[in-house]
Coordinates of N, CA and C in Angstrom, one line a residue:
M11 N 0.8 -1.2 0.0 CA 0.0 0.0 0.0 C 0.9 1.2 0.0
K12 N 0.6 2.2 -0.9 CA 1.3 3.4 -0.9 C 0.9 4.3 0.3
I13 N 1.9 4.9 0.9 CA 1.7 5.8 2.0 C 1.7 7.2 1.4
Y14 N 0.7 8.0 1.6 CA 0.6 9.3 0.9 C 1.3 10.3 1.8
K15 N 1.9 11.3 1.1 CA 2.6 12.4 1.7 C 1.7 13.6 1.8
R16 N 2.0 14.6 2.6 CA 1.2 15.8 2.7 C 1.1 16.5 1.3
S17 N 2.2 16.4 0.5 CA 2.2 17.1 -0.8 C 1.2 16.4 -1.8
D18 N 0.7 15.3 -1.4 CA -0.3 14.6 -2.3 C -1.7 15.2 -2.2
F19 N -1.9 16.2 -1.3 CA -3.2 16.7 -1.0 C -3.4 18.1 -1.3
D20 N -4.6 18.5 -1.8 CA -4.9 19.9 -2.3 C -5.6 20.7 -1.2
F21 N -6.4 20.1 -0.4 CA -7.3 20.8 0.5 C -7.0 20.3 1.9
W22 N -7.1 21.2 2.9 CA -6.8 20.9 4.3 C -7.8 21.4 5.2
T23 N -8.1 20.6 6.3 CA -9.0 21.0 7.4 C -8.3 20.6 8.7
K24 N -8.4 21.5 9.7 CA -7.8 21.2 11.0 C -8.9 20.8 11.9
I25 N -8.7 19.7 12.7 CA -9.7 19.2 13.7 C -9.0 19.0 15.0
H26 N -9.7 19.5 16.1 CA -9.2 19.3 17.4 C -10.0 18.1 18.0
T27 N -9.4 17.2 18.7 CA -10.1 16.1 19.3 C -10.8 16.5 20.6
H28 N -11.7 15.7 21.1 CA -12.4 15.9 22.3 C -12.2 14.7 23.2
W29 N -12.3 14.9 24.5 CA -12.1 13.8 25.5 C -13.0 12.6 25.2
G30 N -14.2 12.9 24.8 CA -15.2 11.8 24.5 C -14.9 11.1 23.2
D31 N -13.9 11.5 22.4 CA -13.6 10.8 21.2 C -12.8 9.5 21.5
M32 N -12.3 9.3 22.7 CA -11.6 8.1 23.1 C -12.5 7.0 23.5
D33 N -12.1 5.8 23.3 CA -12.9 4.6 23.7 C -12.2 4.0 24.9
G34 N -12.7 2.8 25.3 CA -12.2 2.1 26.5 C -10.8 1.7 26.4
L35 N -10.2 1.7 25.2 CA -8.8 1.3 25.0 C -7.9 2.6 25.1
R36 N -8.5 3.7 25.4 CA -7.8 5.0 25.6 C -7.1 5.5 24.4
H37 N -7.7 5.2 23.2 CA -7.3 5.9 22.0 C -8.5 6.4 21.2
I38 N -8.3 7.2 20.2 CA -9.4 7.8 19.5 C -10.1 6.6 18.8
N39 N -11.4 6.5 19.0 CA -12.3 5.4 18.5 C -12.3 5.5 17.0
H40 N -12.2 4.4 16.3 CA -12.2 4.3 14.8 C -13.3 5.1 14.2
A41 N -14.5 5.0 14.8 CA -15.7 5.7 14.2 C -15.5 7.2 14.2
K42 N -14.8 7.8 15.2 CA -14.6 9.2 15.3 C -13.9 9.7 14.1
Y43 N -12.9 9.0 13.6 CA -12.2 9.4 12.4 C -13.1 9.6 11.2
L44 N -14.2 8.8 11.1 CA -15.1 8.9 10.0 C -15.9 10.3 10.1
T45 N -16.2 10.6 11.4 CA -16.8 11.9 11.6 C -15.9 13.1 11.2
Y46 N -14.6 13.0 11.6 CA -13.6 14.0 11.3 C -13.5 14.1 9.7
M47 N -13.5 13.0 9.0 CA -13.4 13.1 7.6 C -14.6 13.6 6.9
E48 N -15.8 13.3 7.5 CA -17.0 13.9 7.0 C -17.0 15.4 7.1
T49 N -16.6 15.9 8.3 CA -16.5 17.3 8.5 C -15.5 17.9 7.4
A50 N -14.4 17.3 7.2 CA -13.4 17.8 6.3 C -14.0 17.8 4.8
R51 N -14.8 16.7 4.5 CA -15.4 16.7 3.2 C -16.4 17.8 3.0
L52 N -17.1 18.2 4.0 CA -18.0 19.3 3.9 C -17.2 20.6 3.7
D53 N -16.1 20.7 4.4 CA -15.2 21.9 4.2 C -14.7 21.9 2.7
L54 N -14.4 20.7 2.2 CA -13.9 20.6 0.8 C -15.0 21.2 -0.1
Y55 N -16.3 20.7 0.1 CA -17.4 21.2 -0.7 C -17.5 22.7 -0.7
R56 N -17.4 23.3 0.5 CA -17.5 24.8 0.6 C -16.4 25.4 -0.2
K57 N -15.1 24.9 -0.1 CA -14.0 25.5 -0.8 C -14.1 25.5 -2.3
I58 N -14.8 24.4 -2.8 CA -14.9 24.4 -4.3 C -16.2 25.0 -4.8
G59 N -17.0 25.5 -3.9 CA -18.3 26.2 -4.2 C -19.4 25.3 -4.4
H60 N -19.4 24.1 -3.8 CA -20.5 23.1 -3.9 C -21.3 23.2 -2.5
S61 N -22.5 23.7 -2.6 CA -23.3 23.9 -1.4 C -23.5 22.6 -0.6
I62 N -23.5 22.7 0.7 CA -23.7 21.5 1.5 C -25.2 21.3 1.8
E63 N -26.0 22.3 1.5 CA -27.5 22.2 1.7 C -28.2 22.2 0.4
R64 N -28.0 21.0 -0.3 CA -28.5 20.8 -1.6 C -29.7 19.9 -1.7
W65 N -30.5 19.7 -0.6 CA -31.6 18.8 -0.6 C -32.6 19.1 -1.7
D66 N -32.8 20.3 -2.0 CA -33.8 20.7 -3.0 C -33.2 21.0 -4.3
D67 N -31.9 20.9 -4.5 CA -31.3 21.2 -5.8 C -31.3 19.9 -6.6
E68 N -30.9 20.1 -7.9 CA -31.0 19.0 -8.8 C -29.8 18.1 -8.7
S69 N -28.8 18.5 -8.0 CA -27.6 17.7 -7.8 C -27.0 17.8 -6.4
S70 N -26.7 16.7 -5.8 CA -26.0 16.6 -4.5 C -25.1 15.4 -4.6
S71 N -24.6 15.0 -3.4 CA -23.7 13.8 -3.4 C -24.1 12.9 -2.2
I72 N -23.9 11.7 -2.5 CA -24.2 10.7 -1.4 C -23.1 9.7 -1.4
L73 N -22.7 9.2 -0.2 CA -21.6 8.3 -0.1 C -22.0 6.9 -0.6
A74 N -21.2 6.3 -1.5 CA -21.5 5.0 -2.0 C -20.6 4.0 -1.4
S75 N -19.3 4.3 -1.1 CA -18.4 3.3 -0.5 C -17.2 4.0 0.1
M76 N -16.6 3.3 1.0 CA -15.3 3.9 1.6 C -14.4 2.8 1.9
E77 N -13.1 3.1 1.8 CA -12.1 2.1 2.3 C -11.2 2.9 3.2
V78 N -11.0 2.5 4.4 CA -10.2 3.2 5.4 C -9.1 2.2 5.9
N79 N -7.9 2.7 5.8 CA -6.7 1.9 6.3 C -6.1 2.7 7.5
Y80 N -6.3 2.1 8.7 CA -5.8 2.7 9.9 C -4.3 2.3 10.1
L81 N -3.4 3.3 10.2 CA -2.0 3.1 10.2 C -1.4 3.3 11.6
D82 N -2.0 4.0 12.5 CA -1.4 4.3 13.8 C -2.6 4.7 14.7
Q83 N -2.3 4.8 16.0 CA -3.3 5.2 17.0 C -3.0 6.6 17.4
A84 N -4.0 7.3 18.0 CA -3.8 8.6 18.6 C -4.7 8.7 19.8
T85 N -4.3 9.7 20.7 CA -5.1 9.9 21.9 C -5.5 11.4 22.0
H86 N -6.3 11.7 22.9 CA -6.7 13.1 23.2 C -5.8 13.6 24.2
P87 N -5.3 14.9 24.1 CA -5.6 15.8 23.1 C -4.7 15.7 21.9
S88 N -5.3 15.9 20.7 CA -4.5 15.9 19.5 C -5.1 16.9 18.5
V89 N -4.3 17.4 17.7 CA -4.8 18.3 16.6 C -4.4 17.5 15.3
F90 N -5.5 17.3 14.5 CA -5.3 16.6 13.2 C -5.4 17.5 12.1
E91 N -4.6 17.3 11.0 CA -4.7 18.0 9.8 C -5.2 16.9 8.8
I92 N -6.3 17.2 8.1 CA -6.9 16.3 7.2 C -6.7 16.8 5.8
G93 N -6.0 16.0 5.0 CA -5.7 16.3 3.6 C -6.7 15.6 2.7
Q94 N -7.1 16.3 1.6 CA -8.0 15.7 0.7 C -7.7 16.1 -0.8
R95 N -8.0 15.2 -1.7 CA -7.9 15.6 -3.1 C -9.0 14.8 -3.9
I96 N -9.5 15.4 -4.9 CA -10.4 14.7 -5.8 C -9.6 13.9 -6.8
S97 N -9.5 12.6 -6.6 CA -8.6 11.8 -7.4 C -9.2 11.1 -8.6
R98 N -10.5 11.1 -8.7 CA -11.1 10.4 -9.9 C -12.5 11.0 -10.1
I99 N -12.8 11.2 -11.3 CA -14.2 11.7 -11.6 C -14.7 10.8 -12.8
G100 N -15.8 10.1 -12.5 CA -16.5 9.4 -13.6 C -17.7 10.2 -14.1
T101 N -18.6 9.5 -14.7 CA -19.7 10.2 -15.3 C -20.7 10.7 -14.1
K102 N -20.9 9.8 -13.2 CA -21.9 10.1 -12.1 C -21.3 9.8 -10.7
S103 N -20.0 9.6 -10.6 CA -19.4 9.4 -9.3 C -18.0 10.0 -9.3
Y104 N -17.4 10.2 -8.1 CA -16.1 10.7 -8.0 C -15.5 10.2 -6.7
D105 N -14.1 10.2 -6.6 CA -13.4 9.7 -5.5 C -12.8 10.9 -4.7
V106 N -12.8 10.8 -3.4 CA -12.1 11.8 -2.6 C -11.1 11.0 -1.8
L107 N -9.8 11.2 -2.1 CA -8.7 10.6 -1.3 C -8.5 11.4 -0.1
T108 N -8.3 10.8 1.1 CA -8.2 11.5 2.3 C -7.1 10.9 3.2
A109 N -6.4 11.7 3.9 CA -5.5 11.2 5.0 C -5.5 12.1 6.2
I110 N -5.3 11.5 7.3 CA -5.3 12.3 8.6 C -3.9 12.2 9.2
Y111 N -3.3 13.4 9.4 CA -2.0 13.5 10.0 C -2.1 14.2 11.4
R112 N -1.2 13.8 12.3 CA -1.1 14.7 13.5 C -0.4 16.0 13.0
K113 N -0.8 17.0 13.8 CA -0.2 18.3 13.4 C 1.4 18.2 13.4
S114 N 2.0 18.7 12.4 CA 3.4 18.8 12.2 C 4.1 17.4 12.0
E115 N 3.3 16.3 11.7 CA 3.9 15.0 11.4 C 3.7 14.7 10.0
D116 N 4.6 13.9 9.4 CA 4.6 13.6 8.0 C 4.0 12.2 7.6
T117 N 3.8 11.4 8.6 CA 3.2 10.1 8.4 C 1.8 10.1 8.8
P118 N 0.9 9.6 7.9 CA -0.6 9.7 8.3 C -0.9 8.7 9.4
I119 N -2.0 9.0 10.1 CA -2.6 8.1 11.1 C -3.5 7.1 10.3
L120 N -4.1 7.6 9.3 CA -4.9 6.8 8.4 C -5.0 7.4 7.0
Q121 N -5.4 6.5 6.1 CA -5.7 6.9 4.7 C -7.1 6.3 4.3
A122 N -7.8 7.1 3.5 CA -9.1 6.6 3.1 C -9.4 7.0 1.7
N123 N -10.3 6.3 1.1 CA -10.8 6.7 -0.2 C -12.4 6.6 -0.1
F124 N -13.0 7.7 -0.5 CA -14.5 7.7 -0.5 C -15.0 7.8 -1.9
V125 N -15.9 7.0 -2.3 CA -16.6 7.1 -3.6 C -17.9 7.7 -3.3
L126 N -18.2 8.8 -4.0 CA -19.4 9.5 -3.8 C -20.1 9.6 -5.2
V127 N -21.5 9.5 -5.1 CA -22.3 9.5 -6.3 C -23.1 10.8 -6.3
A128 N -23.2 11.4 -7.5 CA -24.0 12.6 -7.7 C -25.5 12.1 -7.8
I129 N -26.4 12.7 -7.1 CA -27.7 12.3 -7.0 C -28.7 13.5 -6.9
N130 N -29.9 13.3 -7.5 CA -31.0 14.2 -7.3 C -31.8 13.7 -6.2
Y131 N -31.8 14.4 -5.0 CA -32.5 13.9 -3.8 C -34.0 13.8 -4.1
K132 N -34.6 14.7 -4.9 CA -36.0 14.7 -5.1 C -36.5 13.4 -5.8
T133 N -35.7 13.0 -6.8 CA -36.1 11.8 -7.7 C -35.4 10.6 -7.2
G134 N -34.2 10.7 -6.5 CA -33.5 9.5 -6.1 C -32.6 9.0 -7.2
E135 N -32.6 9.7 -8.4 CA -31.8 9.2 -9.5 C -30.4 9.8 -9.5
T136 N -29.4 9.0 -10.1 CA -28.1 9.6 -10.2 C -28.1 10.6 -11.3
V137 N -27.2 11.5 -11.2 CA -27.0 12.6 -12.2 C -25.5 12.8 -12.5
P138 N -25.2 13.5 -13.5 CA -23.7 13.8 -13.8 C -23.1 14.5 -12.7
V139 N -21.8 14.3 -12.5 CA -21.0 15.0 -11.5 C -21.0 16.4 -11.8
P140 N -21.3 17.3 -10.9 CA -21.3 18.8 -11.1 C -19.9 19.3 -11.7
D141 N -20.0 20.3 -12.5 CA -18.8 20.8 -13.2 C -17.8 21.4 -12.2
E142 N -18.3 21.9 -11.0 CA -17.3 22.5 -10.1 C -16.3 21.5 -9.6
F143 N -16.7 20.2 -9.6 CA -15.7 19.1 -9.1 C -14.7 18.9 -10.2
K144 N -15.0 19.0 -11.5 CA -14.1 18.7 -12.6 C -12.9 19.6 -12.6
K145 N -13.1 20.8 -12.2 CA -11.9 21.7 -12.3 C -10.9 21.4 -11.2
Y146 N -11.3 20.6 -10.2 CA -10.4 20.3 -9.1 C -9.8 18.8 -9.2
L147 N -10.1 18.2 -10.3 CA -9.6 16.8 -10.5 C -8.1 16.8 -10.5
N148 N -7.5 15.9 -9.6 CA -6.1 15.9 -9.5 C -5.7 14.4 -9.3
P149 N -5.7 13.6 -10.4 CA -5.4 12.2 -10.2 C -4.0 11.9 -9.7
I150 N -3.9 10.8 -9.0 CA -2.6 10.4 -8.4 C -2.1 9.3 -9.3

């Protein structure tokens, strides 16, 4: 598996952990990382001009699949820097490559790939990926 570097990412979000993010093993619970990455993905949408409140619009995005590879553990308190890039765009779906790093560290805690599908929430049908995503395509 390729380990991604900070320079592989185009968009960044900073997240501070909370005491309640830890589990009984005294490390950040694996599910909390999914929440961090969802927050970062919403930040990505804002940065590229894709509204996050698109329930009544003709195009929005819905998560189709994800692959997460956990590489290290972390505890609270931590500051994470979450890097993202749009690494693939198909006709009706696109990939967001993501990695979480501890602040000022170069090796990620985890790496993930999210496949998202463009959808019309009113009809439930898939639609073409919005043009604003296409100008940020950066394949690896």
